[in-house]
Each structure stands twice: as structure tokens, then as C-alpha cells.
mmCIF file of C-alpha atoms in Angstrom:
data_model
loop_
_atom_site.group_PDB
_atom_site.id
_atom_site.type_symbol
_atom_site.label_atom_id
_atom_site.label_comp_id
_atom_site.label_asym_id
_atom_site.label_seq_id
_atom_site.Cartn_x
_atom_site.Cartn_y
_atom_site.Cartn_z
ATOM 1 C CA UNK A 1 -18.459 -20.898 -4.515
ATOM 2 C CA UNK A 2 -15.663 -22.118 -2.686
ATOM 3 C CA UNK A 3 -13.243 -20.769 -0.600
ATOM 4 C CA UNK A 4 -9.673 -20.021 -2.915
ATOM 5 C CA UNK A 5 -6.579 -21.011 -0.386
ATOM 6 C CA UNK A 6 -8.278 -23.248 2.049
ATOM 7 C CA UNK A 7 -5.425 -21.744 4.806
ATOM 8 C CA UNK A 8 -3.707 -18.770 4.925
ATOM 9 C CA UNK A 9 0.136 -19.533 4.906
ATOM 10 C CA UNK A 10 2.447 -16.466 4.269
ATOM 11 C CA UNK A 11 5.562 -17.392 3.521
ATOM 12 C CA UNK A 12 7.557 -14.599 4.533
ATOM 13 C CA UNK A 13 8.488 -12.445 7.725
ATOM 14 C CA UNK A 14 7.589 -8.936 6.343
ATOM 15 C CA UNK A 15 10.427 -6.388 7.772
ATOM 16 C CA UNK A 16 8.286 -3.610 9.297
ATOM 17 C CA UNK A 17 8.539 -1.038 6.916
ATOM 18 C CA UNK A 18 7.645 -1.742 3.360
ATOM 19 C CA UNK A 19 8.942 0.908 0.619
ATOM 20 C CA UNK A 20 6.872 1.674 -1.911
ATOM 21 C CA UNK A 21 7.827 2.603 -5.393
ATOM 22 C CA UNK A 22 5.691 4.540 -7.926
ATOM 23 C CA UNK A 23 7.842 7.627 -7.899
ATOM 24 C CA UNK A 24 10.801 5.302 -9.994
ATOM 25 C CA UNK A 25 7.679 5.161 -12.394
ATOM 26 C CA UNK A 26 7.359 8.903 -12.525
ATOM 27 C CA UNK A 27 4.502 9.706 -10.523
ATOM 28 C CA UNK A 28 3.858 13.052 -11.000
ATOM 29 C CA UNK A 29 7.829 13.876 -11.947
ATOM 30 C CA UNK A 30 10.054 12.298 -13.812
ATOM 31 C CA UNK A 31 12.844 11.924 -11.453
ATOM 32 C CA UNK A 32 16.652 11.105 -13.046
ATOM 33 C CA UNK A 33 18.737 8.141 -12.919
ATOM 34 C CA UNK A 34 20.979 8.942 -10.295
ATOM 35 C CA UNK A 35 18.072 10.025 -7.720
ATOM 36 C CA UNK A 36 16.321 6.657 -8.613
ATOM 37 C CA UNK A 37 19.450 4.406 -7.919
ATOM 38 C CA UNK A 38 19.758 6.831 -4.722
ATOM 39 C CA UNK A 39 16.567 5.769 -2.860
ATOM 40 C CA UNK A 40 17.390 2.351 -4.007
ATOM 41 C CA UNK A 41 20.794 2.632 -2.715
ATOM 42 C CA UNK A 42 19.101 3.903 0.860
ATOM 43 C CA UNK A 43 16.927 0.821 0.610
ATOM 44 C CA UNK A 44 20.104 -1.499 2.001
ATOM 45 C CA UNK A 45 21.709 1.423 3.944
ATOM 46 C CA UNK A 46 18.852 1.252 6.292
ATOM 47 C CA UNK A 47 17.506 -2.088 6.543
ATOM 48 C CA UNK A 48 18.731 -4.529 9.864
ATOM 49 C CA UNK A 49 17.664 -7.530 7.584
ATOM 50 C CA UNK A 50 16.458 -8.212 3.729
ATOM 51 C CA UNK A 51 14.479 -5.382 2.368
ATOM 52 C CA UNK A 52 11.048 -5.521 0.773
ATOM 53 C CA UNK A 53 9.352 -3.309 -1.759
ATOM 54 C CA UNK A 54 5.911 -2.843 -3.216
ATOM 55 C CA UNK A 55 5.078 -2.005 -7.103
ATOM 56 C CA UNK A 56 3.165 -2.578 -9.567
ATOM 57 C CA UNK A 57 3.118 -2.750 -13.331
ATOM 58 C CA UNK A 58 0.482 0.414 -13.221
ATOM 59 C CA UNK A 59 3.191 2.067 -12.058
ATOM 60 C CA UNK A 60 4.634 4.039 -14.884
ATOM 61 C CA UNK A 61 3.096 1.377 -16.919
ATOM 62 C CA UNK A 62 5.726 -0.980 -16.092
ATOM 63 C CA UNK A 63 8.529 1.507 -15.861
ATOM 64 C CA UNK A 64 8.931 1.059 -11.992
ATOM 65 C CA UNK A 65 9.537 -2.260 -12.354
ATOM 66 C CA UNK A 66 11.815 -1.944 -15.215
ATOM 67 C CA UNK A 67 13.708 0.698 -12.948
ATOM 68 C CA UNK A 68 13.717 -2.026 -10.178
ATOM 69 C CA UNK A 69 15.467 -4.546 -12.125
ATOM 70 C CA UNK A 70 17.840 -2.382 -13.823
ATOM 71 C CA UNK A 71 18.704 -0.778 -10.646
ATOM 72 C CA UNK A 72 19.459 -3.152 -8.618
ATOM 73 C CA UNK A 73 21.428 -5.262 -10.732
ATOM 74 C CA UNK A 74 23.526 -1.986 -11.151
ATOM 75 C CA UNK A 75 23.557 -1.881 -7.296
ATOM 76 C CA UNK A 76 25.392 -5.506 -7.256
ATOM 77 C CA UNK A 77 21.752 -6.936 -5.364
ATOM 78 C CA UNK A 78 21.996 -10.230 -3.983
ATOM 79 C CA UNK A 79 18.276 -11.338 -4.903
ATOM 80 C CA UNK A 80 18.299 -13.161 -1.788
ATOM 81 C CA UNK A 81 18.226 -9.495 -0.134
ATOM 82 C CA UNK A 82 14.668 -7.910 -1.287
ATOM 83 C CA UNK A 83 11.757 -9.230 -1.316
ATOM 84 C CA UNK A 84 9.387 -7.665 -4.419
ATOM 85 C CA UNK A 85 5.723 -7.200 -4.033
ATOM 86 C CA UNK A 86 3.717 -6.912 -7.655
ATOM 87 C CA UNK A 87 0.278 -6.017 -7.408
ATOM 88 C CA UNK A 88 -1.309 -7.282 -11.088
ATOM 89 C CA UNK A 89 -3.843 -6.087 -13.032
ATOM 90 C CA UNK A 90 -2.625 -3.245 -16.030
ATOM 91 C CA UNK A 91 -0.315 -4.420 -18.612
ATOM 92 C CA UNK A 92 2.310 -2.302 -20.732
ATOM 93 C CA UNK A 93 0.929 -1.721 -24.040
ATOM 94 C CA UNK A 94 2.498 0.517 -27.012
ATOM 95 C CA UNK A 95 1.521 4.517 -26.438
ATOM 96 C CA UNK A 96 -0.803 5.961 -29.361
ATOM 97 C CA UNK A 97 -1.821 8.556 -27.782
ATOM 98 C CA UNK A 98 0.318 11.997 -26.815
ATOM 99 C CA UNK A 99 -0.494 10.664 -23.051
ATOM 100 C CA UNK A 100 -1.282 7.392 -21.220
ATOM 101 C CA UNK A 101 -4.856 7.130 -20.952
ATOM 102 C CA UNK A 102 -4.867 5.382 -16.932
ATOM 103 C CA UNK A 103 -4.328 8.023 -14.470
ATOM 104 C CA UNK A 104 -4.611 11.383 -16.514
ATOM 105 C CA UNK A 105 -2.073 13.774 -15.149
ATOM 106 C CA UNK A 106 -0.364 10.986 -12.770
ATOM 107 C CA UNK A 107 2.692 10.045 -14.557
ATOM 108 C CA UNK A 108 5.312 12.482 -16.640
ATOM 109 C CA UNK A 109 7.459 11.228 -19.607
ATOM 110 C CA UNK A 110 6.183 8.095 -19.624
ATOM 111 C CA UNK A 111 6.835 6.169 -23.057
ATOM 112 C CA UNK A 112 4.411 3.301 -23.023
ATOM 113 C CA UNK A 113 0.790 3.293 -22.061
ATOM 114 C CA UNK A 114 -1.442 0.885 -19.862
ATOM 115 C CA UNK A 115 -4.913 -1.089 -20.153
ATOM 116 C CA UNK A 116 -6.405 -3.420 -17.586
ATOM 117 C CA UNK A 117 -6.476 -6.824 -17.331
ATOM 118 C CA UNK A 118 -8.009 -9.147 -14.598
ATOM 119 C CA UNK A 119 -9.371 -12.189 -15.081
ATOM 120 C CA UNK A 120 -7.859 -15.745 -15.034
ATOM 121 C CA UNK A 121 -5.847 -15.307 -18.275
ATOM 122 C CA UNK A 122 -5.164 -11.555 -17.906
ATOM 123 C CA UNK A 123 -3.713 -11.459 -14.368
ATOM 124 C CA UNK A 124 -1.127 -14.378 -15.980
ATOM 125 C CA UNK A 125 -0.346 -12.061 -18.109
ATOM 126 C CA UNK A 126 0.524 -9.364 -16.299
ATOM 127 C CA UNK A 127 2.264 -11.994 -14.329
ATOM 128 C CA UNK A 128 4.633 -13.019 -17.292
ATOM 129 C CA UNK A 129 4.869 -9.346 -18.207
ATOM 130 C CA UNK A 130 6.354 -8.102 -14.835
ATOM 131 C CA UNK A 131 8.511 -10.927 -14.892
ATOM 132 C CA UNK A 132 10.176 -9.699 -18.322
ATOM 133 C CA UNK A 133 10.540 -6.220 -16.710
ATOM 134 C CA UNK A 134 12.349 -7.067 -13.827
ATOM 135 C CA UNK A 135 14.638 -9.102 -15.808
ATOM 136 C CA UNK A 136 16.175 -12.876 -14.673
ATOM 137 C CA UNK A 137 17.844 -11.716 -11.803
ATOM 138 C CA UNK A 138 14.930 -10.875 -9.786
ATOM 139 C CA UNK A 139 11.802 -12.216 -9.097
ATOM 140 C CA UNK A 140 8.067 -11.313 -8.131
ATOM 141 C CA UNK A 141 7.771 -13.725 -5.124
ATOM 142 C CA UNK A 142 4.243 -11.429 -3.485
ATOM 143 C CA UNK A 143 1.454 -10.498 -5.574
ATOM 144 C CA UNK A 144 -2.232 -9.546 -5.285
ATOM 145 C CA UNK A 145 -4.866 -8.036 -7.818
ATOM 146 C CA UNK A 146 -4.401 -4.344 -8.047
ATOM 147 C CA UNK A 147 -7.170 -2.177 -6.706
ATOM 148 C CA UNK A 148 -10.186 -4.554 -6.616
ATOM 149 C CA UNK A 149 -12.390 -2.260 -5.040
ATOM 150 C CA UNK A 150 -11.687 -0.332 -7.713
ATOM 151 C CA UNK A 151 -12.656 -2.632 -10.705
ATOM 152 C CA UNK A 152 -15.733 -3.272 -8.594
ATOM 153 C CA UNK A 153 -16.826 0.351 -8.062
ATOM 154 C CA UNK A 154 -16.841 0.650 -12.142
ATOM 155 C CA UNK A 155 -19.455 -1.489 -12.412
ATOM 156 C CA UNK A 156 -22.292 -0.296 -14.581
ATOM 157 C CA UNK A 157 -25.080 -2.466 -12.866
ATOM 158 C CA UNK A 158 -25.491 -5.283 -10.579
ATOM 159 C CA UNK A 159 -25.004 -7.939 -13.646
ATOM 160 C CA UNK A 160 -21.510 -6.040 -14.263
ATOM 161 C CA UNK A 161 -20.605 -6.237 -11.049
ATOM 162 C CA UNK A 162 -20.743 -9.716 -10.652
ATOM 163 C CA UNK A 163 -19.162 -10.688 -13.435
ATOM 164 C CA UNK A 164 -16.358 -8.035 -12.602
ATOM 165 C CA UNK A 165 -16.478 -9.937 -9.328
ATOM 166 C CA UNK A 166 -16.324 -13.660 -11.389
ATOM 167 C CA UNK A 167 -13.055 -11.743 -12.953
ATOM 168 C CA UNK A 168 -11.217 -10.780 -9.659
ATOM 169 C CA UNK A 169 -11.758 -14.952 -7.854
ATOM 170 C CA UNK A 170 -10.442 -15.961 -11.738
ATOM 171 C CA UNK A 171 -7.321 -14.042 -11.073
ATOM 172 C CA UNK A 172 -7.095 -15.159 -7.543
ATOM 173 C CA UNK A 173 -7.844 -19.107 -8.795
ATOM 174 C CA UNK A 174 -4.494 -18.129 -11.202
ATOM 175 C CA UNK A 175 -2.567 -16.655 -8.466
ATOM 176 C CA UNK A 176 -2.750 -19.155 -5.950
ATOM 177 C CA UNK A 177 -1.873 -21.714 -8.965
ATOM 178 C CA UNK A 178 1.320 -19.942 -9.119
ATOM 179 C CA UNK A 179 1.967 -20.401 -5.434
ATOM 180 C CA UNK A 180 0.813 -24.143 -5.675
ATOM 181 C CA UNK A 181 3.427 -24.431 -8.493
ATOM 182 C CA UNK A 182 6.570 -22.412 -6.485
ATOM 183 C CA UNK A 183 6.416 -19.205 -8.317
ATOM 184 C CA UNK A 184 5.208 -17.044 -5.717
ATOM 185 C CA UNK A 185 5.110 -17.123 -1.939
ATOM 186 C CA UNK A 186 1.897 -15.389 -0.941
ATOM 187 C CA UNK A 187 -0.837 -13.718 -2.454
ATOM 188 C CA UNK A 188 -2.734 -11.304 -1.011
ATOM 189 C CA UNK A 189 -4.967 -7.785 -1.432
ATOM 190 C CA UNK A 190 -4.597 -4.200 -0.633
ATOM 191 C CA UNK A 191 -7.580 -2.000 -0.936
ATOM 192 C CA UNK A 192 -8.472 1.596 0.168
ATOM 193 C CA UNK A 193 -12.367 0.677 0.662
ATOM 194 C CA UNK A 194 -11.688 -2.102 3.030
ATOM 195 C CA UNK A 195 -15.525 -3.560 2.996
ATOM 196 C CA UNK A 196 -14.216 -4.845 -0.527
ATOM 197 C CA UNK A 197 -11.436 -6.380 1.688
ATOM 198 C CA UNK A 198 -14.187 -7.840 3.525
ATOM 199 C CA UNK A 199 -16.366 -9.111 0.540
ATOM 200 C CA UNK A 200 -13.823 -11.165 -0.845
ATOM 201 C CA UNK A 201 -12.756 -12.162 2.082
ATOM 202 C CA UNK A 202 -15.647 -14.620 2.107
ATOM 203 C CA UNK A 203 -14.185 -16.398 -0.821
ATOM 204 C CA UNK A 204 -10.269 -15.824 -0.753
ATOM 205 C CA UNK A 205 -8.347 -16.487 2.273
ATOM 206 C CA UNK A 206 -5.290 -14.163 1.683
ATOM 207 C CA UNK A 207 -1.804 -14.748 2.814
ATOM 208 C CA UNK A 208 -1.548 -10.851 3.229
ATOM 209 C CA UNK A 209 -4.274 -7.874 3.136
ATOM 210 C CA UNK A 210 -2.529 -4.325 3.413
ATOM 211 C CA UNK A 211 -5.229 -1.418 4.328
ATOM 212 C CA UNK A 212 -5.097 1.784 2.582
ATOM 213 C CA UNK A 213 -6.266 4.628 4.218
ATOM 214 C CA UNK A 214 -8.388 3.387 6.852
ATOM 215 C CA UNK A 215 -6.344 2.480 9.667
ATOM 216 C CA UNK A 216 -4.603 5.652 10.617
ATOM 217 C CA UNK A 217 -4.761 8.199 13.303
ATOM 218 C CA UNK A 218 -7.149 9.756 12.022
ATOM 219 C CA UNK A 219 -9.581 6.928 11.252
ATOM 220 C CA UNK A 220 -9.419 3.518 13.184
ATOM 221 C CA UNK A 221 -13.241 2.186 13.920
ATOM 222 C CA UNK A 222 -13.813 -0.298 16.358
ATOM 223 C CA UNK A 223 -14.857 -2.344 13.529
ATOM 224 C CA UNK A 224 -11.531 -2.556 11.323
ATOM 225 C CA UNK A 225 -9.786 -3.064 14.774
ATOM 226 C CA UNK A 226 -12.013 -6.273 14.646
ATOM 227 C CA UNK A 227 -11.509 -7.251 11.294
ATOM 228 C CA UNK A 228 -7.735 -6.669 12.081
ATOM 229 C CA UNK A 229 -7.893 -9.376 14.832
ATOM 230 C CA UNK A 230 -9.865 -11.911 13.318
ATOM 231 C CA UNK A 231 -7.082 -11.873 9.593
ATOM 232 C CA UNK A 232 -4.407 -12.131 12.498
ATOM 233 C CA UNK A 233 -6.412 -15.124 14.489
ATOM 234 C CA UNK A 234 -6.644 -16.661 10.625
ATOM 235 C CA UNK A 235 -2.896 -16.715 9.869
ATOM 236 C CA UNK A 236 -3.165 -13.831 7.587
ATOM 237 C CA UNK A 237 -0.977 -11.281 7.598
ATOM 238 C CA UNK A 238 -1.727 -7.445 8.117
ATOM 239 C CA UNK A 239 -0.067 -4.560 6.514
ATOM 240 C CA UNK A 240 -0.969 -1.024 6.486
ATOM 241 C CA UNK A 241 -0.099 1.688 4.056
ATOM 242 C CA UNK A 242 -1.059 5.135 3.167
ATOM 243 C CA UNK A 243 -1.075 6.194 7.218
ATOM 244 C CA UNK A 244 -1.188 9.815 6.480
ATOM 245 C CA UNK A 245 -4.671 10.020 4.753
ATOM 246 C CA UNK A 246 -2.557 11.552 1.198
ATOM 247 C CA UNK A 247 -0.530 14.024 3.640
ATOM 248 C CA UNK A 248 -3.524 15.817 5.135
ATOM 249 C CA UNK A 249 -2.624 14.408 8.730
ATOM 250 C CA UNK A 250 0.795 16.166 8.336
ATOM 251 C CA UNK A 251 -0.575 19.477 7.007
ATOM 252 C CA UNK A 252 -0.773 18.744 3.106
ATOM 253 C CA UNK A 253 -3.466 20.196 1.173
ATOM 254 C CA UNK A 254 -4.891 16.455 0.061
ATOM 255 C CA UNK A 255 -7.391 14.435 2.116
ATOM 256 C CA UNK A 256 -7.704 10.745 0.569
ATOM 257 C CA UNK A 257 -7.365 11.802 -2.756
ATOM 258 C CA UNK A 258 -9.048 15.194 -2.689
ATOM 259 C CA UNK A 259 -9.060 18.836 -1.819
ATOM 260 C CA UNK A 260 -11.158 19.688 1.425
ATOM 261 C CA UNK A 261 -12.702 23.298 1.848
ATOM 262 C CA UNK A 262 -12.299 24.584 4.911
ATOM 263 C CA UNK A 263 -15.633 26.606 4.335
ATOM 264 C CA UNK A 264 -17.935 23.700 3.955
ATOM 265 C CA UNK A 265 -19.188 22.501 6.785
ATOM 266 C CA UNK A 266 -18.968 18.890 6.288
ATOM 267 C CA UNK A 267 -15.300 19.276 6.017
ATOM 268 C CA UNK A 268 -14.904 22.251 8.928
ATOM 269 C CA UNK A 269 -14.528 18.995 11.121
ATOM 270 C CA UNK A 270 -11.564 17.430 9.525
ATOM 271 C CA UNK A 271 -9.629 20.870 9.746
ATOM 272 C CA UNK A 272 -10.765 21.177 13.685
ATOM 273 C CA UNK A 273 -9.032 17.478 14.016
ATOM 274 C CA UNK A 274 -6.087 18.571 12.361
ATOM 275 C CA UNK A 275 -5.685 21.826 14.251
ATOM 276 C CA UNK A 276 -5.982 19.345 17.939
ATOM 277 C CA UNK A 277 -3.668 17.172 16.742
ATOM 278 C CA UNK A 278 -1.281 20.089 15.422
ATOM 279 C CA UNK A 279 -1.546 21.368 18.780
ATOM 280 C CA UNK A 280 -0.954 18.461 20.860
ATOM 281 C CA UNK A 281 2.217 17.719 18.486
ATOM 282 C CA UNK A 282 3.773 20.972 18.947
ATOM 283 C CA UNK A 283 3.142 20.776 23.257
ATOM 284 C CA UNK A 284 4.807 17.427 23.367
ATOM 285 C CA UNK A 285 7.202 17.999 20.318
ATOM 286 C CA UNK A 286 6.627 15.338 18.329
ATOM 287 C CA UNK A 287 6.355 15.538 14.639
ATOM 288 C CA UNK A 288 2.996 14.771 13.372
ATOM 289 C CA UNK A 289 4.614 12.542 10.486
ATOM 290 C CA UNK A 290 6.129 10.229 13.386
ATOM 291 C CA UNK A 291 2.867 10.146 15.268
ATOM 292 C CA UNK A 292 0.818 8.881 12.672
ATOM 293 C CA UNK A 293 3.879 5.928 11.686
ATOM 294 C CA UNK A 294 4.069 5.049 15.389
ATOM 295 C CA UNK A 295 0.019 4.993 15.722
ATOM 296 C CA UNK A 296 0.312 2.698 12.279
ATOM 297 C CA UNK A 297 2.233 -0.353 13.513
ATOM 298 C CA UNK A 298 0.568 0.448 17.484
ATOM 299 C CA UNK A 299 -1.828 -2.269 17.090
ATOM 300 C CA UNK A 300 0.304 -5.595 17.609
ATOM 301 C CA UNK A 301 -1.627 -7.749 14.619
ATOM 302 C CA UNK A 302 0.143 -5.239 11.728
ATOM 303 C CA UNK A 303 2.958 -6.486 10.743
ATOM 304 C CA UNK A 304 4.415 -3.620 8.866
ATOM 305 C CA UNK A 305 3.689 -0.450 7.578
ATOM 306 C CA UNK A 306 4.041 0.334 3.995
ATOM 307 C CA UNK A 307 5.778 4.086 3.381
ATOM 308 C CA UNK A 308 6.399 5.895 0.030
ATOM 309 C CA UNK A 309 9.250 7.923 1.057
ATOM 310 C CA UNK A 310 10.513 10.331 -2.461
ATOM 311 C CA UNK A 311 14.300 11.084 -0.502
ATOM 312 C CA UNK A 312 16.272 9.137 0.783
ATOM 313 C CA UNK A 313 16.530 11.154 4.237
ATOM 314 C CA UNK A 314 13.429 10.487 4.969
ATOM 315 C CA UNK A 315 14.236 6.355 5.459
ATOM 316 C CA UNK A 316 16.951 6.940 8.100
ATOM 317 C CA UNK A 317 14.127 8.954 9.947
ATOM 318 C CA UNK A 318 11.751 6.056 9.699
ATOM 319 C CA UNK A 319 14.047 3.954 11.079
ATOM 320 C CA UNK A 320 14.951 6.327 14.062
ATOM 321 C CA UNK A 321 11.227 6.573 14.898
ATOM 322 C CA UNK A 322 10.685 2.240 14.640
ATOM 323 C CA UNK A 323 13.130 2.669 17.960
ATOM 324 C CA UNK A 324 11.650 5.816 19.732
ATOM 325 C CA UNK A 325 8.823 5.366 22.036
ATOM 326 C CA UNK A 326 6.329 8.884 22.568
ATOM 327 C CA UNK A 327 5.340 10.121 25.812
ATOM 328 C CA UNK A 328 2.422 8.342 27.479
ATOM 329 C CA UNK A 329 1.200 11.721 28.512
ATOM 330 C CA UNK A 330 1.205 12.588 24.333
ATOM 331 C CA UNK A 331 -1.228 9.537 24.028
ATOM 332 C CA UNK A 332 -3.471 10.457 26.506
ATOM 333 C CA UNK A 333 -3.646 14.381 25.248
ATOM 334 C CA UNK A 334 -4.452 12.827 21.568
ATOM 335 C CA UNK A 335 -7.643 10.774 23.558
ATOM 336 C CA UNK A 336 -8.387 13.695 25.787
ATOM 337 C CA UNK A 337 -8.686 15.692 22.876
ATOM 338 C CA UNK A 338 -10.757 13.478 20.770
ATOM 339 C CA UNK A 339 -8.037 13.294 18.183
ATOM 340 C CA UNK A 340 -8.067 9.228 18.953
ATOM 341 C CA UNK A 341 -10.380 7.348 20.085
ATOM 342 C CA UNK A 342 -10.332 7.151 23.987
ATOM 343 C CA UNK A 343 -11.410 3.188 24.027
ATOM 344 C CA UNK A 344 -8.602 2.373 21.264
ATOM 345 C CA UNK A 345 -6.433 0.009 22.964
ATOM 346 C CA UNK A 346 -2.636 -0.315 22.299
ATOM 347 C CA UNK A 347 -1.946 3.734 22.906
#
């Protein structure tokens, strides 16, 4: 099969923090008008240059994006200021049921539902679909297949997976079409199992790959440092995104999706990390939460970090740590410790 996108050539210069936005979709709350419009409103208070955002039309099942549009044309937006990431692959459909059936328990007062589309013709679709949310003012100009790895893992057997993986280069062909044609600017992936980064990396030479998960202080093998360097030698853009492992670097009670127990041994270790780290923060005084966003962008092939931030305090923060530097001697506690890896490089 050949390669999709014979070059990588991203068309944009990504500001350094990325803002996502599934809470205006109601992840887990449904939060009101006036607190949506507010962490829009922080967006621009922040930002030195044009912002950028990252949704999706899973996302409330196209309610973010709906919020997005609305929003910021009630903001007085000039388009030419935000940059909108859509990452394709569910499309609105009416709700039947007394909750959506994608993401059980994700998403309050929703009023549509969402099913899954990716192939050639479906990630169009979704295409034309998130275009009609956002409304004429404001357009999708990034996009990427949502959660590949994903699609792939629900594979039944090795025949379904290869068709599933025949779906995903369709909606990549379709994608990069739309770039050919103008409509978009770069097209990339984000995954949290970044081998299926890797995979498809064989066939599809992204303008942007974002990381989920597995590039943070907590977890950043030699090998993804490697894979880093060689998408940077290629012209691709890196971004990384979901730097605190779900909140379990910063003392939340989720690790990557899930609940460790500190009484089973296997995860005994990642409670010992967290305790070193803890320790170290509290010695040097630095917030764990800036650690890991500083450790995030450290190596100098990421372009930006991708943060999730649910109030508006929490941006002006960001911005404030983007312009602090840590002590050296906080560095080389974390490697002493074993809470980084002494051979990482650009601590």
C-alpha cells in the first residue's frame, strides 16, 4: 500500500498550549452558559498570539462544537484568531434511548446521541457534520481520525482488524483530499497506545501526531523519545496531551483511566513513585501540576502541550509556568530518586 501524504507539511505554528474542550460538551457535568462562554472568554485573555483548541464531534455528541461556534460568535471572534482542531469519527444522530449509548456515564444532559463512523465516506461525513455545528463563521482547519487505536483494539479477529485498519487509511485517503482541495491545513493522529501511532505511521505521514498518556513524567521510554525525534527529523509535528496520567501524577484517585489499589502489589509501585515525587515537590516547592507541564514541553521536538483546564484560573497559571524555569537541583532530586529517568536528556 502506499504511503498517504508523500511529505509531512503542517501548515500551522501550534501556540504551545492547546485547550481542550469536552467539558463545553458536558463531560461528566453539565456546566451553564455563562461558565462555558467564561473559559472561552479566558481563551483570548491569555493567549500572546491566535489561540487553538481541540474537539471533537464525540464530544457531547456534537454539542462542544455547537458550543464553540455559538460562543464565540457571541464573543465577537475574529476567525482569524483560533485555530480549531476536529478529531472525526462519531456523528450526531437523534437520541432513542433515555441515554447516549458511547461513553456510558461520560456525558450529562446531553440531547442527541452518537454512532461511529470511519471509513472513506463516513469520516466526510462527520466532516460536513462538524462543519454545520460550528456554523459559517468558523471553520475546522486540523483534523485527524478519532481514537484509532481504539477502533483497532475492537477488533473481533485478525480479518476484522484489517479491514478496521482498510477503514482508518480510507478516512485518511479522504482527509488528505480535503487538504489537497484547501479545506483543511493538516491532518494528523492522537492516540493513547502510541504503537498504533507507530503502525500507521508506516502508511500515513501525518502533519501532526499528539501522544496521550505516554510521554509524561511519569512514563517517557527511551523508545518514544526516539520515535519523538525521528516525526520531528520528518517534518511532522509533535504534540502531547493528557501529561498527568488522568490526575494520578497530581494526587487524583485515576491512573490512565482507572482506579489503582494501593494493596495490590502490581500497583504498590505506582503509589511509591507518587509518594518520591510528592516528596521532592514539597522540598523544592514546586507544585506537582507544574512539574509534570514543564517536563511535557522539556523535550525540544514537542511543540505544544495540549491541557483540559475546567476554570478559567487555571489558564493564567499555565501561562505563568510556560515562563518559570525549576531549580536544576529539583531535576536532579526527581533522577536521584528514580522518579525520572537519570539518562533522559533535556532535564
Amino acid at each position: 500500500m502506499s504511503k498517504i501524504n508523500t511529505k509531512a507539511n503542517c501548515q500551522l505554528n501550534f501556540p504551545r498550549i492547546i485547550y481542550g474542550t469536552s467539558y463545553l460538551g458536558n463531560l461528566y457535568r453539565a456546566l451553564s452558559k455563562s461558565e462555558k462562554l467564561a473559559l472561552m472568554k479566558e481563551w483570548f485573555k491569555v493567549a500572546d498570539g491566535p489561540v487553538m483548541i481541540d474537539s471533537a464531534g464525540k464530544y457531547g455528541a456534537g454539542l462542544a462544537l455547537e458550543v464553540i461556534g455559538q460562543g464565540l460568535d457571541e464573543l465577537g471572534i475574529d476567525p482569524k484568531q483560533i485555530t480549531i482542531s476536529n478529531k472525526l469519527a462519531w456523528y450526531r444522530v437523534p437520541l432513542k434511548t433515555t441515554e447516549p449509548t458511547f461513553e456510558l456515564g461520560a456525558w450529562a444532559n446531553l440531547k442527541y446521541d452518537a454512532v461511529q463512523k470511519i471509513s472513506y465516506e463516513g469520516i466526510l461525513e462527520c466532516w460536513q457534520q462538524g462543519a454545520e455545528l460550528l456554523g459559517p463563521r468558523y471553520k475546522q482547519q486540523v483534523v485527524s481520525v478519532h481514537d484509532p487505536d481504539e477502533y483497532l483494539s475492537a477488533a473481533q479477529d485478525e480479518d476484522d482488524r484489517q479491514q478496521r485498519m482498510s477503514d482508518i487509511l480510507g478516512a485518511y485517503r479522504a482527509l488528505f483530499e480535503l487538504k489537497e482541495k484547501g479545506d483543511v491545513k493538516a491532518v494528523g493522529i492522537g492516540a493513547k497506545d502510541w504503537a498504533v501511532i507507530l503502525e500507521l505511521y508506516q502508511y500515513v505521514n501525518f502533519d501532526w501526531v499528539m501522544f496521550a498518556n505516554k510521554f509524561t513524567l511519569y512514563h517517557h521510554p527511551q523508545a518514544i523519545v526516539d520515535f519523538i525525534r525521528q516525526l520531528d527529523d520528518n517534518g511532522t509535528c509533535v504534540i502531547n496531551s493528557a501529561i498527568f496520567n488522568a490526575g494520578f501524577l497530581t494526587g487524583g484517585a485515576y491512573f490512565d483511566y482507572r482506579i489503582p489499589n494501593p494493596t495490590n502489589l502490581a500497583d504498590q509501585k505506582l503509589f511509591e513513585w507518587r509518594e518520591a515525587f510528592l516528596q521532592a515537590c514539597q522540598k523544592y516547592q514546586v507544585k506537582p501540576g507544574d512539574a509534570c507541564l514543564k517536563f511535557a514541553l522539556s523535550a525540544p521536538q514537542i511543540k505544544a502541550v495540549a491541557l483540559n483546564p475546567s476554570k478559567p484560573e487555571r489558564m493564567a497559571n499555565n501561562k505563568r509556568v510556560l515562563k518559570t524555569e525549576l531549580p536544576r537541583a529539583f531535576w536532579d532530586e526527581l533522577k536521584t530518586r528514580g522518579v525520572i529517568d537519570p539518562t533522559y536528556p533535556f532535564v
